[in-house]
Structures are given as structure tokens and as C-alpha cells.
């Protein structure tokens, strides 16, 4: 019995991904050990934050870094940093930023919901959100003409949640920002490349510590030293409400050190999904294929397309059956309304894909089981 079952919770098979709603990542024993050791001792938190920044800088190639309680907190803190800097009076005024240079420019297709609203996180940091262009079409001119004397930063979201077509590239945003001497903030929460956006010229980049990095619930900001100093200063203001504990910082740093020498498992995971799709063949009402992540990451998932008429239930109904079992099986369901569910191999333990196939076949068997009806003699007979 696992720790969560001791509290009456069901066992989870996570085929959804590194999702906050499912606890993000299951950490490596070395990371768990570091968290446990850190929890049982004391440290000067301010010194820990500075030391953590040095490790983050080494791993990312940035000038400095700042741990956070998560990527969402990283958004609010980054925005607060570009608005208030290290000025304590301004820091203590936030999120009320009237009279300050506070406009944060974002492409309309990047104003997404990731479990919460990106624009709300910007507002928590005191930012006045300015959306450029249309939800599926942004021209360079939309961005250029949206920049004003009140623009504090340009904000770019690199995520599968964001609109992937019709948006301006990060390179374009950086070029505009450099012309106007305005910082660029990149939300790269679930991205796997920890150096790419710093190398491209972004001024602040935000990552989740609990997703690709497989650390505890945490996050970090990396970037230019003066801006990171301002990020740390926000812990005297809005950051206090989202402070990160010593255990999470040490767990994050341990995970980051492991991440540098991580093994690339993408092709192995792709093969697991190809085998899963092969076992789907022949099942009435389900078509399967392997697809790459929408945002271009080296993640290969099984896409299951459900024909509700042939299968006997919709994708949403199948999801409810999978989640109501014990263990509960959680799939990736962003496109369930279009009849598609996805299996993400990254969080699956060895062999769990077989459990998923078995459960889907059991559900299919239940809905296709012939009904019984009364015969003339009062007995029962199999239905047609």
C-alpha cells in the first residue's frame, strides 16, 4: 500500500503527463533523499537562495537564477521584478502599480489557461496586460504598435497550450524588445531545453521544477543578474505569499544536477507507444497512431481516436470509466471533445501501458455484452 492509499486515496496510473493536477513528477530516490535531509535541518534562507541561483546559472548558462514555488509564481515574480526592480517602496505597493511603467505585452494567442490564467498571473505581479493581434493571427506590426512608453516587458509563452500557428516568433519579439531596450520574459514552464531561450537572448526565462526536470513542486527563473536580483527582492513583497521552502529548493537543485546527465528516453518511449497502438488495431471504434508533441518537444504519445457510434461511447465517457476504476487511469484529454485521447509514456511505470489496454478492452467488453431478456417460459436467454 502506498502513502496516499494510507489516507484513503486510490492508486493512480498517470498516462496524462507531467501534470500539476496529478502531482507533476514522481521524484528520483536521490531527490527524495535530499528533500528529506533538508527538511530535518536549518539554513539561512537568503544564503540558500543566492547559492541556488549559482547552481541554476551553471545549468542554464544564465547570469543568475532564482528559485520559486512553481512556474506560475515565476510569472508573477518576474513581472513584479521588471516593474518594481529592487525599490522596496514599489515592491511593497504591488500588485497595485498605477503610476509605474507596468504594461506587459503578450500575443493574444498566448493569453492561455494552463490550469489558471496566464494573464491573471501577470496581473498578480502588477502587470497591466496588453494583448496584441488576434487569437489566431498576430503580425509584427501588431507588436510594434502596441509598444508604448509604459511597456515594462514583452511576454512570450512557449507551451502546447498556446496557439501554434499565426503567432510571431520569439526571435521577432526579442528583436523588437532590443530595439526599444525592453526585457523579454519567456514562460517555458514544461520545456526540456534549459539553455535555448537564454542563448536566444531572452532576459528572464521561467521553468517548472516539477515537470521536465522531475523535481519536487517548485520552479525557477533564470536570466540577467540585475533582473534576478529584482526577482529575489520580490520575496519582500508579493513573493512572500508564494515563498518556496528549503526542502523544495534543495530537491530542485538535486534534480537539476541529475538533469544535466539525464538519459534521452524519447525513442524508447516512442517504441512503447507504437506497441500500444499496434494492440489497438482491430478494436471496433478506436483508431490509434503515434504523434509528436504539439510544441515540438521530443515527446511521442499514442493518439486514440474514438468513434462513439462504433465504440459504443464517447471519448469523454471512456475517460470517466478509466478514471473511476481502481487503479484510476488518467489520460491526456485536451482534445476529448473532438473524440481524441492521448497516452503519454513519460510518467508510466514499466508495463503500465498493458494495464491501460486491458482496461480499455474490459470497458469495450462491458458495453458490448449482450443484454438478457425474459423468454416465454419465464426463464432468461441471451439477447440478440
XYZ file of C-alpha atoms in Angstrom, residues 7-308:
302
model
C -5.195 8.316 3.509
C -7.953 6.552 1.605
C -6.940 7.653 -1.898
C -6.955 5.445 -4.978
C -3.842 4.316 -6.800
C -3.183 6.402 -9.924
C -1.826 5.285 -13.288
C -0.632 8.528 -14.859
C -0.809 8.432 -18.654
C -1.543 12.155 -18.810
C 1.929 13.644 -18.443
C 3.788 15.865 -16.001
C 0.503 17.420 -14.894
C 0.111 19.637 -11.838
C -3.306 18.099 -11.186
C -1.652 14.685 -10.715
C 1.299 15.911 -8.655
C 3.600 16.698 -11.630
C 6.511 14.226 -11.249
C 7.426 11.211 -9.154
C 10.917 12.169 -7.998
C 14.033 10.006 -8.122
C 15.087 8.409 -4.802
C 18.156 10.687 -4.688
C 15.921 13.742 -4.972
C 13.567 12.361 -2.317
C 16.523 11.730 -0.020
C 17.797 15.286 -0.463
C 14.339 16.687 0.322
C 14.119 14.574 3.466
C 17.592 15.599 4.662
C 16.918 19.297 4.007
C 13.637 19.124 5.923
C 15.429 17.900 9.055
C 17.954 20.736 9.307
C 18.240 24.546 9.282
C 19.692 27.009 6.790
C 19.881 30.763 6.220
C 17.178 31.071 3.541
C 18.647 34.193 1.986
C 22.025 32.492 1.586
C 20.310 29.393 0.196
C 18.510 31.481 -2.432
C 21.771 33.078 -3.577
C 23.585 29.719 -3.662
C 20.668 28.189 -5.558
C 20.937 30.961 -8.120
C 24.545 29.994 -8.820
C 23.572 26.363 -9.492
C 20.688 27.462 -11.703
C 23.056 29.745 -13.627
C 25.525 26.893 -14.175
C 22.842 24.560 -15.528
C 21.095 27.130 -17.749
C 24.002 29.288 -18.908
C 22.279 32.367 -17.494
C 23.924 35.036 -15.367
C 21.900 34.119 -12.266
C 18.796 32.305 -11.076
C 16.002 32.474 -8.522
C 14.013 29.511 -7.123
C 10.224 29.820 -6.940
C 7.352 27.729 -5.640
C 6.355 26.936 -9.226
C 6.285 28.343 -12.758
C 3.075 30.304 -12.077
C 4.792 32.048 -9.173
C 7.720 32.635 -11.514
C 5.440 34.580 -13.870
C 4.151 36.860 -11.095
C 7.622 37.392 -9.616
C 9.257 38.077 -12.999
C 6.602 40.655 -13.869
C 6.941 42.279 -10.452
C 10.716 42.424 -10.927
C 10.562 44.335 -14.225
C 8.014 46.765 -12.766
C 9.376 47.390 -9.252
C 13.046 46.431 -9.547
C 14.689 46.437 -6.124
C 12.872 49.579 -4.936
C 11.294 48.463 -1.647
C 8.572 51.117 -1.727
C 7.466 49.927 -5.161
C 7.811 46.276 -4.133
C 5.514 46.799 -1.157
C 2.961 48.605 -3.338
C 2.430 45.718 -5.748
C 0.227 44.388 -7.220
C -1.072 47.980 -7.326
C 1.138 49.565 -9.965
C -0.663 52.759 -11.007
C 1.870 55.397 -11.935
C 4.570 52.817 -12.687
C 5.760 51.528 -16.044
C 3.571 48.430 -15.912
C 2.339 47.291 -19.349
C 3.153 43.674 -20.241
C 2.737 42.959 -23.954
C 1.613 39.457 -24.947
C 0.340 37.956 -28.185
C -3.402 37.274 -27.957
C -2.871 33.614 -28.850
C -0.565 33.298 -25.835
C -3.124 34.566 -23.323
C -3.929 30.976 -22.384
C -5.285 28.960 -19.485
C -2.846 26.347 -18.166
C -4.893 25.344 -15.111
C -5.108 29.036 -14.287
C -4.911 32.135 -16.449
C -1.527 33.400 -17.639
C -2.916 36.928 -17.670
C -4.035 36.584 -14.051
C -0.506 35.563 -13.033
C 0.821 38.653 -14.846
C -1.726 40.807 -13.011
C -0.663 39.342 -9.647
C 2.781 40.771 -10.346
C 1.309 44.207 -11.004
C 1.271 43.907 -14.785
C -1.309 45.579 -16.983
C -1.860 43.024 -19.734
C -1.812 44.333 -23.320
C -2.895 41.706 -25.862
C -1.568 42.204 -29.399
C -3.284 40.960 -32.544
C -5.968 38.298 -32.782
C -6.287 34.859 -31.200
C -5.044 33.095 -34.340
C -3.179 35.870 -36.152
C -0.530 38.306 -34.948
C 1.537 40.486 -37.282
C 4.872 42.021 -36.342
C 3.202 45.418 -36.712
C 0.647 44.447 -34.046
C 3.513 44.107 -31.608
C 5.464 47.156 -32.759
C 2.463 49.466 -32.497
C 1.447 48.034 -29.103
C 4.751 49.039 -27.505
C 4.448 52.317 -25.585
C 6.468 54.301 -23.079
C 4.631 52.274 -20.404
C 5.725 48.863 -21.721
C 7.678 47.106 -18.963
C 8.274 43.810 -20.812
C 7.290 41.598 -23.726
C 5.967 38.218 -22.588
C 6.252 35.036 -24.678
C 4.589 31.698 -23.849
C 6.274 28.531 -25.139
C 3.683 25.842 -24.492
C 1.381 23.344 -26.158
C -1.445 25.378 -24.597
C -0.591 28.386 -26.783
C -1.847 28.838 -30.341
C 0.823 27.266 -32.551
C 0.006 28.979 -35.850
C -0.301 32.609 -36.823
C 1.874 33.846 -33.946
C 5.109 35.832 -34.162
C 8.293 34.008 -33.234
C 10.327 34.613 -30.114
C 13.133 35.880 -32.364
C 10.792 38.616 -33.634
C 9.784 39.613 -30.120
C 13.414 39.735 -28.983
C 14.382 41.927 -31.939
C 11.556 44.372 -31.174
C 12.465 44.403 -27.490
C 16.150 45.050 -28.148
C 15.303 47.987 -30.411
C 13.212 49.532 -27.644
C 15.502 48.372 -24.775
C 12.698 46.400 -23.116
C 13.189 42.996 -21.404
C 11.646 39.804 -22.777
C 10.175 37.260 -20.363
C 9.686 33.680 -21.598
C 7.314 31.257 -19.896
C 8.956 27.917 -20.730
C 7.378 26.014 -17.842
C 7.396 22.483 -19.263
C 10.208 22.894 -21.798
C 13.132 20.479 -21.705
C 15.942 22.644 -23.107
C 17.197 24.767 -20.207
C 19.645 26.820 -22.288
C 17.811 27.519 -25.553
C 15.919 30.692 -24.639
C 18.764 32.299 -22.707
C 21.014 31.645 -25.710
C 18.420 33.264 -27.967
C 18.626 36.465 -25.933
C 15.656 36.285 -23.558
C 16.160 38.344 -20.405
C 14.173 36.162 -17.980
C 13.096 32.548 -18.552
C 10.698 30.680 -16.269
C 10.690 26.894 -15.788
C 8.760 24.432 -13.685
C 10.904 22.276 -11.423
C 8.308 19.510 -11.212
C 7.792 18.748 -14.898
C 10.608 18.004 -17.361
C 13.217 18.351 -14.611
C 11.377 15.814 -12.402
C 11.988 17.693 -9.179
C 9.531 18.494 -6.395
C 6.758 21.069 -6.759
C 8.921 24.101 -7.474
C 10.166 26.335 -10.246
C 12.882 28.808 -11.094
C 13.673 31.926 -13.071
C 16.984 32.344 -14.876
C 18.332 35.386 -16.642
C 20.185 38.654 -16.348
C 21.783 39.268 -12.967
C 20.157 42.649 -12.254
C 16.710 41.273 -13.061
C 17.274 38.137 -10.970
C 18.346 40.357 -8.069
C 14.999 42.111 -8.501
C 13.214 38.725 -8.577
C 14.735 37.759 -5.224
C 13.739 41.171 -3.844
C 10.074 40.391 -4.545
C 10.120 37.944 -1.615
C 9.786 41.098 0.495
C 6.511 41.741 -1.320
C 4.128 39.571 -3.348
C 6.664 36.747 -3.335
C 6.078 36.280 0.386
C 2.694 34.750 -0.398
C 4.323 32.257 -2.746
C 7.592 31.581 -0.935
C 9.462 28.370 -1.662
C 10.626 26.168 1.219
C 14.149 24.920 1.907
C 13.119 21.332 1.086
C 11.814 22.275 -2.353
C 14.912 24.354 -3.146
C 17.291 21.521 -2.246
C 15.130 18.997 -4.112
C 15.097 21.284 -7.152
C 18.876 21.728 -7.123
C 19.411 17.977 -6.763
C 17.068 17.336 -9.688
C 18.854 19.983 -11.778
C 22.225 18.327 -11.174
C 20.763 14.970 -12.247
C 19.128 16.604 -15.266
C 22.462 17.595 -16.768
C 23.396 13.935 -17.263
C 19.913 12.579 -17.984
C 19.421 9.744 -20.452
C 17.368 10.510 -23.546
C 14.456 8.076 -23.394
C 12.348 9.620 -26.162
C 12.930 6.867 -28.740
C 12.331 4.095 -26.201
C 9.082 5.805 -25.177
C 8.103 6.157 -28.826
C 8.555 2.417 -29.323
C 6.377 1.695 -26.277
C 3.618 3.811 -27.795
C 3.997 2.129 -31.195
C 3.492 -1.231 -29.496
C 0.445 0.108 -27.658
C -1.095 1.380 -30.911
C -0.432 -1.997 -32.538
C -2.531 -3.675 -29.840
C -5.404 -1.270 -30.521
C -5.698 -2.448 -34.119
C -8.867 -4.386 -34.745
C -10.806 -2.845 -31.858
C -14.110 -1.530 -33.171
C -14.416 2.233 -32.881
C -10.800 3.056 -31.946
C -8.033 4.165 -34.276
C -4.539 4.731 -32.939
C -1.357 6.410 -34.089
C 1.782 7.891 -32.520
C 2.168 11.675 -32.696
C 4.837 14.126 -31.602
C 4.126 16.841 -29.024
C 2.362 19.906 -30.477
C 5.057 22.270 -29.206
C 7.819 20.316 -30.983
C 9.352 18.600 -27.950
C 10.811 15.093 -28.309
C 7.726 13.544 -26.722
C 5.789 10.873 -28.585
C 2.279 9.993 -27.445
C -0.319 7.476 -28.547
C -3.345 9.240 -30.007
C -6.575 7.250 -29.690
C -9.435 8.494 -31.850
C -12.801 7.293 -30.550
C -15.738 6.817 -32.925
C -18.604 6.993 -30.432
